[in-house]
PDB file of C-alpha atoms in Angstrom:
ATOM      1  CA  GLU A 113      20.091   4.979   0.175  1.00 89.00           C
ATOM      2  CA  ALA A 114      17.251   3.412  -1.824  1.00 87.00           C
ATOM      3  CA  GLN A 115      14.198   5.591  -1.476  1.00 92.00           C
ATOM      4  CA  VAL A 116      11.055   7.083  -2.933  1.00 96.00           C
ATOM      5  CA  THR A 117      10.816  10.818  -2.336  1.00 96.00           C
ATOM      6  CA  GLN A 118       7.583  12.732  -2.401  1.00 96.00           C
ATOM      7  CA  ASN A 119       7.137  16.493  -2.218  1.00 96.00           C
ATOM      8  CA  PRO A 120       5.586  18.300  -0.577  1.00 96.00           C
ATOM      9  CA  ARG A 121       4.840  16.368   2.621  1.00 95.00           C
ATOM     10  CA  TYR A 122       1.991  18.676   3.554  1.00 96.00           C
ATOM     11  CA  LEU A 123      -0.104  20.921   1.357  1.00 96.00           C
ATOM     12  CA  ILE A 124      -3.170  23.063   1.944  1.00 97.00           C
ATOM     13  CA  THR A 125      -4.746  24.518  -1.169  1.00 96.00           C
ATOM     14  CA  VAL A 126      -7.987  26.027  -2.396  1.00 97.00           C
ATOM     15  CA  THR A 127     -10.572  24.477  -4.662  1.00 97.00           C
ATOM     16  CA  GLY A 128      -9.676  24.756  -8.326  1.00 97.00           C
ATOM     17  CA  LYS A 129      -6.028  25.716  -7.986  1.00 97.00           C
ATOM     18  CA  LYS A 130      -3.885  23.323  -9.999  1.00 97.00           C
ATOM     19  CA  LEU A 131      -1.212  21.452  -8.093  1.00 97.00           C
ATOM     20  CA  THR A 132       1.431  18.805  -8.672  1.00 98.00           C
ATOM     21  CA  VAL A 133       2.792  16.293  -6.177  1.00 98.00           C
ATOM     22  CA  THR A 134       6.193  15.049  -7.224  1.00 98.00           C
ATOM     23  CA  CYS A 135       7.521  11.522  -6.802  1.00 98.00           C
ATOM     24  CA  SER A 136      11.040  10.398  -7.533  1.00 98.00           C
ATOM     25  CA  GLN A 137      12.773   7.038  -7.008  1.00 97.00           C
ATOM     26  CA  ASN A 138      16.493   6.312  -7.171  1.00 96.00           C
ATOM     27  CA  MET A 139      16.311   2.535  -7.701  1.00 95.00           C
ATOM     28  CA  ASN A 140      15.809   2.444 -11.480  1.00 95.00           C
ATOM     29  CA  HIS A 141      12.425   0.748 -11.005  1.00 94.00           C
ATOM     30  CA  GLU A 142      10.201   0.409 -14.056  1.00 93.00           C
ATOM     31  CA  TYR A 143       6.941   0.124 -12.127  1.00 93.00           C
ATOM     32  CA  MET A 144       5.390   2.959 -10.155  1.00 95.00           C
ATOM     33  CA  SER A 145       1.999   3.694  -8.679  1.00 95.00           C
ATOM     34  CA  TRP A 146       0.006   6.339  -6.842  1.00 96.00           C
ATOM     35  CA  TYR A 147      -2.390   5.579  -3.996  1.00 95.00           C
ATOM     36  CA  ARG A 148      -4.667   7.604  -1.804  1.00 96.00           C
ATOM     37  CA  GLN A 149      -5.329   6.549   1.788  1.00 93.00           C
ATOM     38  CA  ASP A 150      -8.601   7.398   3.480  1.00 93.00           C
ATOM     39  CA  PRO A 151      -9.868   6.241   6.893  1.00 88.00           C
ATOM     40  CA  GLY A 152     -11.776   2.980   6.639  1.00 86.00           C
ATOM     41  CA  LEU A 153     -10.962   2.581   2.954  1.00 89.00           C
ATOM     42  CA  GLY A 154      -7.304   1.637   3.071  1.00 88.00           C
ATOM     43  CA  LEU A 155      -5.146   2.469   0.082  1.00 90.00           C
ATOM     44  CA  ARG A 156      -6.825   2.808  -3.275  1.00 92.00           C
ATOM     45  CA  GLN A 157      -4.872   2.889  -6.486  1.00 92.00           C
ATOM     46  CA  ILE A 158      -5.145   6.059  -8.576  1.00 95.00           C
ATOM     47  CA  TYR A 159      -2.765   5.414 -11.479  1.00 94.00           C
ATOM     48  CA  TYR A 160       0.126   3.123 -12.211  1.00 92.00           C
ATOM     49  CA  SER A 161       2.951   3.056 -14.724  1.00 94.00           C
ATOM     50  CA  MET A 162       4.805   0.162 -16.291  1.00 91.00           C
ATOM     51  CA  ASN A 163       7.551   2.232 -17.890  1.00 92.00           C
ATOM     52  CA  VAL A 164       8.313   5.585 -19.466  1.00 93.00           C
ATOM     53  CA  GLU A 165       5.267   6.883 -21.342  1.00 92.00           C
ATOM     54  CA  VAL A 166       3.189   3.852 -20.265  1.00 92.00           C
ATOM     55  CA  THR A 167       0.482   4.595 -17.698  1.00 94.00           C
ATOM     56  CA  ASP A 168      -2.955   3.236 -16.876  1.00 92.00           C
ATOM     57  CA  LYS A 169      -5.871   4.008 -14.616  1.00 92.00           C
ATOM     58  CA  GLY A 170      -6.309   2.396 -11.236  1.00 90.00           C
ATOM     59  CA  ASP A 171      -9.498   2.211  -9.208  1.00 89.00           C
ATOM     60  CA  VAL A 172     -10.029   5.927  -8.513  1.00 94.00           C
ATOM     61  CA  PRO A 173      -8.502   7.960 -11.370  1.00 96.00           C
ATOM     62  CA  GLU A 174     -11.186  10.668 -11.657  1.00 97.00           C
ATOM     63  CA  GLY A 175      -9.787  14.155 -11.088  1.00 97.00           C
ATOM     64  CA  TYR A 176      -6.147  13.084 -11.402  1.00 98.00           C
ATOM     65  CA  LYS A 177      -3.539  12.984 -14.141  1.00 98.00           C
ATOM     66  CA  VAL A 178      -0.066  11.502 -14.236  1.00 97.00           C
ATOM     67  CA  SER A 179       2.915  11.563 -16.549  1.00 95.00           C
ATOM     68  CA  ARG A 180       6.020   9.414 -16.880  1.00 97.00           C
ATOM     69  CA  LYS A 181       8.516  11.226 -19.045  1.00 97.00           C
ATOM     70  CA  GLU A 182      11.527   9.901 -17.157  1.00 96.00           C
ATOM     71  CA  LYS A 183      11.966   6.564 -15.455  1.00 96.00           C
ATOM     72  CA  ARG A 184      12.685   8.032 -12.023  1.00 97.00           C
ATOM     73  CA  ASN A 185       9.800  10.547 -11.854  1.00 97.00           C
ATOM     74  CA  PHE A 186       6.050   9.997 -11.661  1.00 98.00           C
ATOM     75  CA  PRO A 187       4.233  13.227 -10.759  1.00 98.00           C
ATOM     76  CA  LEU A 188       0.573  13.319  -9.750  1.00 98.00           C
ATOM     77  CA  ILE A 189      -1.368  16.273 -11.126  1.00 98.00           C
ATOM     78  CA  LEU A 190      -4.635  17.657  -9.797  1.00 97.00           C
ATOM     79  CA  GLU A 191      -5.794  20.162 -12.409  1.00 95.00           C
ATOM     80  CA  SER A 192      -8.812  21.396 -10.469  1.00 97.00           C
ATOM     81  CA  PRO A 193      -8.695  20.057  -6.911  1.00 97.00           C
ATOM     82  CA  SER A 194     -11.896  19.605  -4.967  1.00 97.00           C
ATOM     83  CA  PRO A 195     -12.501  18.999  -1.234  1.00 97.00           C
ATOM     84  CA  ASN A 196     -13.182  15.287  -1.837  1.00 97.00           C
ATOM     85  CA  GLN A 197      -9.554  14.958  -2.890  1.00 98.00           C
ATOM     86  CA  THR A 198      -8.445  15.804   0.631  1.00 98.00           C
ATOM     87  CA  SER A 199      -6.458  12.701   1.520  1.00 97.00           C
ATOM     88  CA  LEU A 200      -3.078  11.155   2.264  1.00 95.00           C
ATOM     89  CA  TYR A 201      -1.254  10.259  -0.938  1.00 97.00           C
ATOM     90  CA  PHE A 202       1.493   7.672  -1.392  1.00 95.00           C
ATOM     91  CA  CYS A 203       3.771   6.994  -4.306  1.00 96.00           C
ATOM     92  CA  ALA A 204       5.296   3.522  -4.633  1.00 95.00           C
ATOM     93  CA  SER A 205       7.751   1.757  -6.903  1.00 95.00           C
ATOM     94  CA  SER A 206       8.712  -1.837  -7.622  1.00 92.00           C
ATOM     95  CA  PRO A 207      11.385  -3.568  -9.692  1.00 90.00           C
ATOM     96  CA  ASP A 208       9.010  -6.226 -10.971  1.00 85.00           C
ATOM     97  CA  ARG A 209       5.808  -6.365 -12.942  1.00 80.00           C
ATOM     98  CA  TYR A 210       3.768  -8.281 -10.384  1.00 76.00           C
ATOM     99  CA  TRP A 211       4.963  -6.240  -7.400  1.00 80.00           C
ATOM    100  CA  ASN A 212       5.916  -9.457  -5.632  1.00 77.00           C
ATOM    101  CA  THR A 213       9.248  -8.238  -4.385  1.00 79.00           C
ATOM    102  CA  GLU A 214       9.202  -5.474  -1.812  1.00 81.00           C
ATOM    103  CA  ALA A 215       7.397  -2.344  -2.950  1.00 88.00           C
ATOM    104  CA  PHE A 216       8.996   0.906  -1.812  1.00 93.00           C
ATOM    105  CA  PHE A 217       6.722   3.663  -0.561  1.00 93.00           C
ATOM    106  CA  GLY A 218       7.293   7.349  -0.125  1.00 94.00           C
ATOM    107  CA  GLN A 219       6.617   9.090   3.181  1.00 91.00           C
ATOM    108  CA  GLY A 220       3.282  10.383   1.997  1.00 93.00           C
ATOM    109  CA  THR A 221       1.759  13.747   1.097  1.00 96.00           C
ATOM    110  CA  ARG A 222      -1.096  15.023   3.216  1.00 96.00           C
ATOM    111  CA  LEU A 223      -3.292  17.193   1.016  1.00 97.00           C
ATOM    112  CA  THR A 224      -6.102  19.410   2.267  1.00 97.00           C
ATOM    113  CA  VAL A 225      -8.372  21.137  -0.244  1.00 97.00           C
ATOM    114  CA  VAL A 226     -10.529  23.906   1.205  1.00 96.00           C
TER     115      VAL A 226
ATOM    116  CA  ALA B 105     -11.160  -8.053 -10.322  1.00 75.00           C
ATOM    117  CA  GLN B 106      -9.502  -8.959  -7.073  1.00 79.00           C
ATOM    118  CA  SER B 107     -10.470  -7.572  -3.672  1.00 87.00           C
ATOM    119  CA  VAL B 108      -9.263  -7.795  -0.088  1.00 93.00           C
ATOM    120  CA  THR B 109     -11.347  -7.706   3.078  1.00 95.00           C
ATOM    121  CA  GLN B 110      -9.962  -6.972   6.517  1.00 96.00           C
ATOM    122  CA  LEU B 111     -12.799  -7.584   8.917  1.00 90.00           C
ATOM    123  CA  ASP B 112     -11.400  -5.761  11.932  1.00 94.00           C
ATOM    124  CA  SER B 113     -10.737  -2.034  11.701  1.00 93.00           C
ATOM    125  CA  GLN B 114      -9.187  -1.914  15.190  1.00 95.00           C
ATOM    126  CA  VAL B 115      -7.725  -4.582  17.437  1.00 97.00           C
ATOM    127  CA  PRO B 116      -6.819  -3.564  21.004  1.00 96.00           C
ATOM    128  CA  VAL B 117      -4.616  -6.051  22.843  1.00 97.00           C
ATOM    129  CA  PHE B 118      -2.461  -6.102  25.952  1.00 97.00           C
ATOM    130  CA  GLU B 119       1.289  -6.412  25.742  1.00 97.00           C
ATOM    131  CA  GLU B 120       2.550 -10.025  25.602  1.00 97.00           C
ATOM    132  CA  ALA B 121      -0.867 -11.320  24.532  1.00 97.00           C
ATOM    133  CA  PRO B 122      -1.363 -13.176  21.230  1.00 97.00           C
ATOM    134  CA  VAL B 123      -3.041 -11.468  18.317  1.00 97.00           C
ATOM    135  CA  GLU B 124      -4.625 -12.418  14.990  1.00 97.00           C
ATOM    136  CA  LEU B 125      -5.437  -9.944  12.235  1.00 97.00           C
ATOM    137  CA  ARG B 126      -7.812 -11.367   9.685  1.00 97.00           C
ATOM    138  CA  CYS B 127      -7.593 -11.051   5.917  1.00 97.00           C
ATOM    139  CA  ASN B 128      -9.742 -12.618   3.209  1.00 96.00           C
ATOM    140  CA  TYR B 129      -9.354 -12.113  -0.501  1.00 94.00           C
ATOM    141  CA  SER B 130     -11.390 -12.659  -3.619  1.00 91.00           C
ATOM    142  CA  SER B 131      -9.948 -13.385  -7.024  1.00 85.00           C
ATOM    143  CA  SER B 132     -10.802 -15.507 -10.039  1.00 82.00           C
ATOM    144  CA  VAL B 133      -7.109 -16.182 -10.695  1.00 82.00           C
ATOM    145  CA  SER B 134      -4.104 -17.076  -8.586  1.00 83.00           C
ATOM    146  CA  VAL B 135      -2.703 -14.358  -6.370  1.00 85.00           C
ATOM    147  CA  TYR B 136       0.362 -13.313  -4.460  1.00 89.00           C
ATOM    148  CA  LEU B 137      -0.379 -12.198  -0.887  1.00 93.00           C
ATOM    149  CA  PHE B 138       1.299  -9.613   1.321  1.00 94.00           C
ATOM    150  CA  TRP B 139       1.128  -7.931   4.697  1.00 96.00           C
ATOM    151  CA  TYR B 140       2.417  -4.366   4.919  1.00 95.00           C
ATOM    152  CA  VAL B 141       2.836  -2.349   8.119  1.00 95.00           C
ATOM    153  CA  GLN B 142       2.522   1.407   8.536  1.00 93.00           C
ATOM    154  CA  TYR B 143       4.000   2.989  11.645  1.00 92.00           C
ATOM    155  CA  PRO B 144       2.725   6.458  12.632  1.00 87.00           C
ATOM    156  CA  ASN B 145       3.616   9.180  10.134  1.00 83.00           C
ATOM    157  CA  GLN B 146       5.506   6.798   7.889  1.00 85.00           C
ATOM    158  CA  GLY B 147       5.047   5.040   4.577  1.00 87.00           C
ATOM    159  CA  LEU B 148       4.293   1.346   4.254  1.00 91.00           C
ATOM    160  CA  GLN B 149       6.881  -1.392   4.769  1.00 91.00           C
ATOM    161  CA  LEU B 150       6.680  -5.015   3.696  1.00 92.00           C
ATOM    162  CA  LEU B 151       6.165  -7.336   6.659  1.00 94.00           C
ATOM    163  CA  LEU B 152       5.878 -10.690   4.897  1.00 94.00           C
ATOM    164  CA  LYS B 153       4.629 -12.274   1.696  1.00 93.00           C
ATOM    165  CA  TYR B 154       3.385 -15.512   0.194  1.00 92.00           C
ATOM    166  CA  LEU B 155       4.351 -16.291  -3.389  1.00 88.00           C
ATOM    167  CA  SER B 156       4.465 -20.086  -3.513  1.00 85.00           C
ATOM    168  CA  GLY B 157       5.706 -23.097  -1.571  1.00 87.00           C
ATOM    169  CA  SER B 158       5.141 -23.419   2.164  1.00 88.00           C
ATOM    170  CA  THR B 159       1.821 -21.891   3.129  1.00 90.00           C
ATOM    171  CA  LEU B 160       3.236 -20.605   6.423  1.00 92.00           C
ATOM    172  CA  VAL B 161       5.454 -17.555   6.087  1.00 92.00           C
ATOM    173  CA  GLU B 162       7.281 -15.662   8.805  1.00 91.00           C
ATOM    174  CA  SER B 163       8.715 -12.207   9.349  1.00 91.00           C
ATOM    175  CA  ILE B 164      11.919 -11.313  11.154  1.00 84.00           C
ATOM    176  CA  ASN B 165      10.046  -9.720  14.072  1.00 88.00           C
ATOM    177  CA  GLY B 166       7.914 -12.715  15.062  1.00 94.00           C
ATOM    178  CA  PHE B 167       4.816 -12.323  12.890  1.00 96.00           C
ATOM    179  CA  GLU B 168       3.570 -15.192  10.768  1.00 97.00           C
ATOM    180  CA  ALA B 169       0.786 -15.666   8.256  1.00 97.00           C
ATOM    181  CA  GLU B 170      -0.752 -18.757   6.728  1.00 95.00           C
ATOM    182  CA  PHE B 171      -2.153 -18.963   3.234  1.00 94.00           C
ATOM    183  CA  ASN B 172      -5.371 -20.976   3.166  1.00 93.00           C
ATOM    184  CA  LYS B 173      -6.537 -21.429  -0.406  1.00 91.00           C
ATOM    185  CA  SER B 174      -9.810 -23.178   0.420  1.00 92.00           C
ATOM    186  CA  GLN B 175     -10.857 -20.371   2.750  1.00 92.00           C
ATOM    187  CA  THR B 176      -9.176 -17.659   0.645  1.00 93.00           C
ATOM    188  CA  SER B 177      -7.558 -16.279   3.762  1.00 95.00           C
ATOM    189  CA  PHE B 178      -4.151 -14.971   4.803  1.00 97.00           C
ATOM    190  CA  HIS B 179      -4.466 -14.191   8.518  1.00 97.00           C
ATOM    191  CA  LEU B 180      -1.578 -12.554  10.380  1.00 97.00           C
ATOM    192  CA  ARG B 181      -0.610 -13.814  13.826  1.00 97.00           C
ATOM    193  CA  LYS B 182       1.879 -13.106  16.567  1.00 97.00           C
ATOM    194  CA  PRO B 183       2.079 -15.180  19.765  1.00 97.00           C
ATOM    195  CA  SER B 184       3.218 -12.282  21.975  1.00 97.00           C
ATOM    196  CA  VAL B 185       2.955  -8.622  20.964  1.00 97.00           C
ATOM    197  CA  HIS B 186       5.072  -5.663  22.085  1.00 96.00           C
ATOM    198  CA  ILE B 187       4.214  -2.010  22.475  1.00 96.00           C
ATOM    199  CA  SER B 188       6.377  -1.354  19.401  1.00 95.00           C
ATOM    200  CA  ASP B 189       3.993  -3.446  17.271  1.00 96.00           C
ATOM    201  CA  THR B 190       1.408  -0.676  17.521  1.00 96.00           C
ATOM    202  CA  ALA B 191       0.754   0.271  13.903  1.00 96.00           C
ATOM    203  CA  GLU B 192      -1.694  -0.125  11.057  1.00 95.00           C
ATOM    204  CA  TYR B 193      -1.487  -3.374   9.129  1.00 96.00           C
ATOM    205  CA  PHE B 194      -2.592  -3.791   5.539  1.00 95.00           C
ATOM    206  CA  CYS B 195      -3.244  -7.007   3.691  1.00 96.00           C
ATOM    207  CA  ALA B 196      -2.641  -6.806  -0.065  1.00 94.00           C
ATOM    208  CA  VAL B 197      -2.751  -8.946  -3.199  1.00 91.00           C
ATOM    209  CA  THR B 198      -1.499  -8.922  -6.737  1.00 87.00           C
ATOM    210  CA  ILE B 199      -2.791 -11.288  -9.384  1.00 80.00           C
ATOM    211  CA  ILE B 200      -0.244 -13.515 -11.048  1.00 70.00           C
ATOM    212  CA  THR B 201      -1.374 -12.781 -14.578  1.00 64.00           C
ATOM    213  CA  GLY B 202      -2.044  -9.132 -13.971  1.00 61.00           C
ATOM    214  CA  ARG B 203      -0.224  -5.957 -14.782  1.00 60.00           C
ATOM    215  CA  ARG B 204      -1.514  -3.801 -11.975  1.00 69.00           C
ATOM    216  CA  ALA B 205       0.079  -2.909  -8.686  1.00 73.00           C
ATOM    217  CA  LEU B 206      -0.999  -3.985  -5.225  1.00 86.00           C
ATOM    218  CA  THR B 207      -4.656  -4.070  -4.168  1.00 88.00           C
ATOM    219  CA  PHE B 208      -4.992  -3.288  -0.474  1.00 91.00           C
ATOM    220  CA  GLY B 209      -7.538  -4.024   2.214  1.00 93.00           C
ATOM    221  CA  SER B 210      -8.954  -1.276   4.417  1.00 93.00           C
ATOM    222  CA  GLY B 211      -6.380  -1.835   7.151  1.00 94.00           C
ATOM    223  CA  THR B 212      -6.410  -2.955  10.789  1.00 96.00           C
ATOM    224  CA  ARG B 213      -5.121  -0.697  13.519  1.00 96.00           C
ATOM    225  CA  LEU B 214      -3.325  -2.763  16.156  1.00 97.00           C
ATOM    226  CA  GLN B 215      -3.217  -0.980  19.511  1.00 97.00           C
ATOM    227  CA  VAL B 216      -0.951  -2.660  22.050  1.00 97.00           C
ATOM    228  CA  GLN B 217      -1.600  -1.522  25.606  1.00 96.00           C
ATOM    229  CA  PRO B 218       0.745  -1.960  28.591  1.00 94.00           C
TER     230      PRO B 218
END
């Protein structure tokens, strides 16, 4: 089954404790992206990747890092989480550069930073 | 940079009534337009899209949207809604010459009441 898998689904952590949210897709897509979803703000892009070792900042990259060492994986790293990073996070992938075929989204990771 | 505005954060409607969810976009270049739907506790799914050709596009579950270039709009409509249509709906764009992923609006929560 074609899917994007995120882990964990739920996470509560403390301020400053480094964490990684994993994202893996089994469709051999070149293009991947991370979003955060906040009430009233919709989904805002954090980082995106066009291929292995090729990443770029989205609209809200501060406080986040990503890596793309393998085509299937695109982890999101919070080196020193803060309460304003409490949010619902989605990873997405697409087979095409302009994302004009269907984008595939993970189930989401609900992060709470206390 | 492109942007998307969804004017209505919530739309309550009775079952079998018609509904329109509004979306306006801003971009200095040509865009592709999308509507994604998010059911409770799930990721986003593509509902329909406009890439080129006929300005009226339809989904398999009775939704339709019309691209209006002069008004820079892509409103979503359904003539008769069901309880199962209760979800959050996101309008999104990508720019044709761009290399970034989808830019989303803030979302509209459709609440269908019996």
